[in-house]
Amino acid sequence: MKKPRSELKSTGYEIFIGILSILSILNLVLLLFVHQKSLDTVLDVMNGLFSLIFLCDFSYRISTAPSASAYFFRHFGWADLLASLPFPQLKILRIFRLIRVYRLLRKVGIRTIGRTLVRDRAGSALYVLLLMGILVLQFGSLTMLAIEQHAAGANITSASDALWYTIVTISTVGYGDQYPVTDLGRLCGVVIIVVGVGIFGTFTGYLATVFLSPKDADAEAAPAPDSEQPANELPPVEALRKRLDDSEKKLAEIRRLLV
């Protein structure tokens, strides 16, 4: 039976989108009040990433909504679409996304949210690590740039250098063209490496769970082991044991007659 469509998606997904909405609004505030070239470059890249994620979220919601028109006009779908566009003036509309996520999760309740996250441990861990990856990409790049930019012999001296180093380190590629030279920068690099390994390890395990676990529909459609077996017919192992018992009885009878 097909699952009915709902405005509320999975709990982990809603929390993930809500936290990204908060982070994107904070980035917008930083862009407005802190004017620094390196900071602006990193935040512009992150806001471009957020715009892509939110555009995918809008497409997902409108395609799975119980009513596409109701979602677009009555549930702030138009705000989701406008806030996903790469225009700084429209990014403040992401607050509507945050309000909707809060309203939907409040209906579910804290206890239900906790039980759902525990039950779906694989999906919850995936969202947590994806969120950690985004946080490390932004704050790791800013931290690495602040530490290494003015160090003697440093080769991470610009925002693009810091972003490139963080991306290749998270992805566990590690070309080695950009590297920290200070002890504090190397410690920050270790954290980035650990997060990257965790993300890809968890993502691999999640894909294995998705593709190898039996589907609910298949499990329901599959007949029970004895469902097609006649009531008067024994299972194969029991039938074999019965034949062995009959054979032993016949052999014992033959020995008795011969004696």
CSV table of C-alpha atoms in Angstrom, one decimal:
chain,number,residue,atom,x,y,z
A,1,MET,CA,0.0,0.0,0.0
A,2,LYS,CA,1.4,3.4,-1.0
A,3,LYS,CA,2.4,5.7,1.8
A,4,PRO,CA,0.3,8.9,1.9
A,5,ARG,CA,2.1,12.1,1.2
A,6,SER,CA,2.8,14.4,4.1
A,7,GLU,CA,4.1,17.9,4.4
A,8,LEU,CA,6.4,16.7,7.2
A,9,LYS,CA,9.3,14.7,5.8
A,10,SER,CA,11.6,12.5,7.9
A,11,THR,CA,12.5,14.0,11.3
A,12,GLY,CA,16.2,13.9,10.7
A,13,TYR,CA,15.7,15.6,7.4
A,14,GLU,CA,13.6,18.4,8.9
A,15,ILE,CA,16.1,19.1,11.7
A,16,PHE,CA,18.9,19.1,9.1
A,17,ILE,CA,17.1,21.7,6.9
A,18,GLY,CA,16.2,23.7,10.0
A,19,ILE,CA,19.9,23.9,11.2
A,20,LEU,CA,21.0,24.9,7.7
A,21,SER,CA,18.4,27.6,7.6
A,22,ILE,CA,19.7,29.0,10.9
A,23,LEU,CA,23.3,28.9,9.7
A,24,SER,CA,22.4,30.6,6.4
A,25,ILE,CA,20.7,33.4,8.2
A,26,LEU,CA,23.7,33.9,10.5
A,27,ASN,CA,25.9,34.0,7.4
A,28,LEU,CA,23.7,36.7,5.9
A,29,VAL,CA,24.0,38.7,9.1
A,30,LEU,CA,27.8,38.4,9.0
A,31,LEU,CA,27.9,39.5,5.4
A,32,LEU,CA,25.9,42.6,6.3
A,33,PHE,CA,27.9,43.7,9.4
A,34,VAL,CA,31.4,42.3,8.9
A,35,HIS,CA,33.2,43.5,5.9
A,36,GLN,CA,36.4,41.4,5.3
A,37,LYS,CA,37.4,40.1,2.0
A,38,SER,CA,38.4,36.6,3.1
A,39,LEU,CA,35.3,36.2,5.2
A,40,ASP,CA,33.1,37.4,2.4
A,41,THR,CA,34.7,34.9,0.0
A,42,VAL,CA,34.1,31.9,2.3
A,43,LEU,CA,30.5,33.0,3.1
A,44,ASP,CA,29.7,33.6,-0.5
A,45,VAL,CA,30.8,30.1,-1.4
A,46,MET,CA,28.8,28.6,1.5
A,47,ASN,CA,25.7,30.6,0.6
A,48,GLY,CA,26.0,29.3,-2.9
A,49,LEU,CA,26.0,25.8,-1.5
A,50,PHE,CA,23.0,26.5,0.7
A,51,SER,CA,21.1,27.9,-2.3
A,52,LEU,CA,21.7,24.6,-4.2
A,53,ILE,CA,20.6,22.6,-1.2
A,54,PHE,CA,17.5,24.7,-0.6
A,55,LEU,CA,16.6,24.6,-4.3
A,56,CYS,CA,16.7,20.7,-4.1
A,57,ASP,CA,14.7,20.9,-0.9
A,58,PHE,CA,12.0,23.0,-2.7
A,59,SER,CA,11.8,20.6,-5.6
A,60,TYR,CA,11.5,17.6,-3.2
A,61,ARG,CA,8.8,19.3,-1.2
A,62,ILE,CA,6.6,20.4,-4.1
A,63,SER,CA,6.9,17.0,-5.8
A,64,THR,CA,5.9,15.1,-2.6
A,65,ALA,CA,3.4,17.6,-1.1
A,66,PRO,CA,-0.2,16.4,-0.7
A,67,SER,CA,-1.2,19.4,-2.8
A,68,ALA,CA,1.5,21.3,-4.8
A,69,SER,CA,-0.7,24.5,-5.0
A,70,ALA,CA,-1.4,24.4,-1.3
A,71,TYR,CA,2.3,24.0,-0.5
A,72,PHE,CA,3.3,26.8,-2.8
A,73,PHE,CA,0.7,29.4,-1.9
A,74,ARG,CA,-0.4,28.6,1.6
A,75,HIS,CA,2.6,27.0,3.2
A,76,PHE,CA,5.3,29.5,2.0
A,77,GLY,CA,6.5,27.4,-1.0
A,78,TRP,CA,7.0,30.7,-2.9
A,79,ALA,CA,9.3,31.9,-0.1
A,80,ASP,CA,11.3,28.6,-0.3
A,81,LEU,CA,11.7,29.2,-4.1
A,82,LEU,CA,12.7,32.8,-3.8
A,83,ALA,CA,15.1,32.2,-0.9
A,84,SER,CA,16.8,29.5,-3.0
A,85,LEU,CA,17.7,32.0,-5.7
A,86,PRO,CA,21.3,33.4,-5.6
A,87,PHE,CA,20.2,36.9,-4.7
A,88,PRO,CA,21.3,38.3,-1.3
A,89,GLN,CA,18.2,40.4,-0.9
A,90,LEU,CA,16.0,37.3,-1.0
A,91,LYS,CA,17.9,35.2,1.5
A,92,ILE,CA,16.1,36.7,4.5
A,93,LEU,CA,13.0,34.7,3.2
A,94,ARG,CA,14.7,31.6,4.6
A,95,ILE,CA,13.2,32.5,7.9
A,96,PHE,CA,9.9,31.2,6.6
A,97,ARG,CA,11.5,27.8,6.1
A,98,LEU,CA,12.8,27.9,9.6
A,99,ILE,CA,9.3,28.8,11.0
A,100,ARG,CA,7.7,25.9,9.0
A,101,VAL,CA,10.2,23.4,10.3
A,102,TYR,CA,9.7,24.5,13.8
A,103,ARG,CA,5.9,24.4,13.5
A,104,LEU,CA,5.9,20.9,12.0
A,105,LEU,CA,8.3,19.5,14.5
A,106,ARG,CA,6.3,21.0,17.4
A,107,LYS,CA,3.3,19.1,16.2
A,108,VAL,CA,5.2,15.8,16.4
A,109,GLY,CA,6.6,16.4,19.9
A,110,ILE,CA,10.0,16.1,21.5
A,111,ARG,CA,9.5,12.5,22.7
A,112,THR,CA,8.4,11.3,19.3
A,113,ILE,CA,11.3,13.1,17.7
A,114,GLY,CA,13.8,11.4,20.1
A,115,ARG,CA,12.2,7.9,19.5
A,116,THR,CA,12.3,8.4,15.7
A,117,LEU,CA,15.9,9.5,15.7
A,118,VAL,CA,16.9,6.5,17.8
A,119,ARG,CA,14.9,4.1,15.6
A,120,ASP,CA,16.5,5.5,12.4
A,121,ARG,CA,20.0,5.5,13.6
A,122,ALA,CA,21.6,5.1,10.2
A,123,GLY,CA,19.7,8.1,8.7
A,124,SER,CA,20.3,10.2,11.8
A,125,ALA,CA,24.0,9.5,11.8
A,126,LEU,CA,24.2,10.4,8.1
A,127,TYR,CA,22.5,13.8,8.6
A,128,VAL,CA,24.7,14.6,11.6
A,129,LEU,CA,27.8,13.9,9.6
A,130,LEU,CA,26.6,15.8,6.6
A,131,LEU,CA,25.9,18.8,8.9
A,132,MET,CA,29.3,18.4,10.5
A,133,GLY,CA,30.9,18.4,7.0
A,134,ILE,CA,29.2,21.7,6.2
A,135,LEU,CA,30.2,23.2,9.5
A,136,VAL,CA,33.8,22.1,9.1
A,137,LEU,CA,33.9,23.3,5.5
A,138,GLN,CA,32.8,26.8,6.7
A,139,PHE,CA,34.4,27.2,10.1
A,140,GLY,CA,37.4,25.0,9.3
A,141,SER,CA,38.3,27.2,6.3
A,142,LEU,CA,37.9,30.3,8.3
A,143,THR,CA,39.9,28.9,11.2
A,144,MET,CA,42.7,27.6,9.0
A,145,LEU,CA,42.9,30.9,7.2
A,146,ALA,CA,43.1,32.8,10.5
A,147,ILE,CA,45.8,30.5,11.8
A,148,GLU,CA,48.0,30.2,8.7
A,149,GLN,CA,47.5,33.4,6.8
A,150,HIS,CA,50.3,35.4,8.5
A,151,ALA,CA,52.5,32.4,9.6
A,152,ALA,CA,56.1,32.3,8.3
A,153,GLY,CA,56.4,30.1,5.2
A,154,ALA,CA,52.6,29.6,5.0
A,155,ASN,CA,51.1,28.6,1.7
A,156,ILE,CA,47.5,28.9,2.9
A,157,THR,CA,47.2,32.7,2.5
A,158,SER,CA,43.8,33.3,0.9
A,159,ALA,CA,40.2,32.2,1.3
A,160,SER,CA,40.4,30.1,-1.9
A,161,ASP,CA,43.5,28.3,-0.5
A,162,ALA,CA,41.7,27.6,2.8
A,163,LEU,CA,38.6,26.3,1.0
A,164,TRP,CA,40.6,24.1,-1.3
A,165,TYR,CA,42.6,22.6,1.5
A,166,THR,CA,39.4,21.9,3.6
A,167,ILE,CA,37.6,20.3,0.6
A,168,VAL,CA,40.4,18.0,-0.4
A,169,THR,CA,41.1,17.1,3.2
A,170,ILE,CA,37.4,16.3,4.0
A,171,SER,CA,37.2,14.2,0.8
A,172,THR,CA,40.4,12.3,2.1
A,173,VAL,CA,42.2,13.1,-1.2
A,174,GLY,CA,44.9,15.2,0.2
A,175,TYR,CA,46.8,16.4,-2.8
A,176,GLY,CA,49.5,18.1,-0.6
A,177,ASP,CA,49.6,21.3,-2.6
A,178,GLN,CA,48.2,23.2,0.4
A,179,TYR,CA,49.2,22.2,3.9
A,180,PRO,CA,49.4,23.9,7.3
A,181,VAL,CA,52.8,24.8,8.7
A,182,THR,CA,51.9,25.7,12.3
A,183,ASP,CA,51.1,23.3,15.1
A,184,LEU,CA,47.7,24.7,15.7
A,185,GLY,CA,46.9,24.6,12.0
A,186,ARG,CA,48.0,20.9,11.9
A,187,LEU,CA,45.7,20.1,14.8
A,188,CYS,CA,42.9,21.8,12.9
A,189,GLY,CA,43.8,19.6,9.9
A,190,VAL,CA,43.6,16.5,12.0
A,191,VAL,CA,40.0,17.4,13.0
A,192,ILE,CA,39.1,17.9,9.4
A,193,ILE,CA,40.6,14.6,8.4
A,194,VAL,CA,38.7,12.7,11.1
A,195,VAL,CA,35.4,14.3,10.1
A,196,GLY,CA,36.0,13.5,6.5
A,197,VAL,CA,36.8,9.8,7.2
A,198,GLY,CA,33.6,9.6,9.4
A,199,ILE,CA,31.4,11.2,6.7
A,200,PHE,CA,32.5,8.8,3.9
A,201,GLY,CA,32.5,5.7,6.2
A,202,THR,CA,29.0,6.5,7.4
A,203,PHE,CA,27.8,7.3,3.9
A,204,THR,CA,29.2,3.9,2.7
A,205,GLY,CA,27.4,2.1,5.5
A,206,TYR,CA,24.2,4.0,4.9
A,207,LEU,CA,24.2,3.0,1.2
A,208,ALA,CA,24.9,-0.6,2.1
A,209,THR,CA,21.9,-0.5,4.5
A,210,VAL,CA,19.6,1.0,1.8
A,211,PHE,CA,20.5,-1.4,-0.9
A,212,LEU,CA,21.0,-4.6,1.0
A,213,SER,CA,18.2,-4.4,3.5
A,214,PRO,CA,14.9,-6.1,2.4
A,215,LYS,CA,12.2,-3.7,1.4
A,216,ASP,CA,9.1,-3.6,3.6
A,217,ALA,CA,6.9,-4.2,0.6
A,218,ASP,CA,8.9,-7.3,-0.4
A,219,ALA,CA,8.8,-8.6,3.1
A,220,GLU,CA,5.0,-8.2,3.2
A,221,ALA,CA,4.6,-9.8,-0.3
A,222,ALA,CA,6.9,-12.7,0.5
A,223,PRO,CA,5.0,-15.8,1.6
A,224,ALA,CA,5.6,-17.4,5.0
A,225,PRO,CA,8.0,-20.4,4.9
A,226,ASP,CA,5.1,-22.8,5.5
A,227,SER,CA,2.3,-20.9,3.8
A,228,GLU,CA,2.3,-22.9,0.6
A,229,GLN,CA,2.9,-26.2,2.3
A,230,PRO,CA,-0.1,-28.5,2.7
A,231,ALA,CA,-1.3,-29.0,6.2
A,232,ASN,CA,-0.7,-32.8,6.1
A,233,GLU,CA,2.8,-32.6,4.6
A,234,LEU,CA,5.8,-32.4,6.9
A,235,PRO,CA,8.7,-30.1,6.3
A,236,PRO,CA,11.6,-31.7,4.4
A,237,VAL,CA,13.8,-32.3,7.5
A,238,GLU,CA,10.9,-33.9,9.4
A,239,ALA,CA,9.9,-36.0,6.5
A,240,LEU,CA,13.5,-37.3,6.2
A,241,ARG,CA,13.6,-38.1,9.9
A,242,LYS,CA,10.3,-40.0,9.6
A,243,ARG,CA,11.7,-42.1,6.7
A,244,LEU,CA,14.8,-42.9,8.7
A,245,ASP,CA,12.7,-44.0,11.7
A,246,ASP,CA,10.6,-46.2,9.4
A,247,SER,CA,13.7,-47.8,7.9
A,248,GLU,CA,15.2,-48.5,11.3
A,249,LYS,CA,11.9,-50.2,12.4
A,250,LYS,CA,11.9,-52.4,9.2
A,251,LEU,CA,15.5,-53.4,9.8
A,252,ALA,CA,14.8,-54.3,13.4
A,253,GLU,CA,11.8,-56.4,12.2
A,254,ILE,CA,14.0,-58.2,9.6
A,255,ARG,CA,16.6,-59.0,12.2
A,256,ARG,CA,13.9,-60.4,14.6
A,257,LEU,CA,12.6,-62.7,11.9
A,258,LEU,CA,16.1,-63.9,11.0
A,259,VAL,CA,16.9,-64.8,14.5
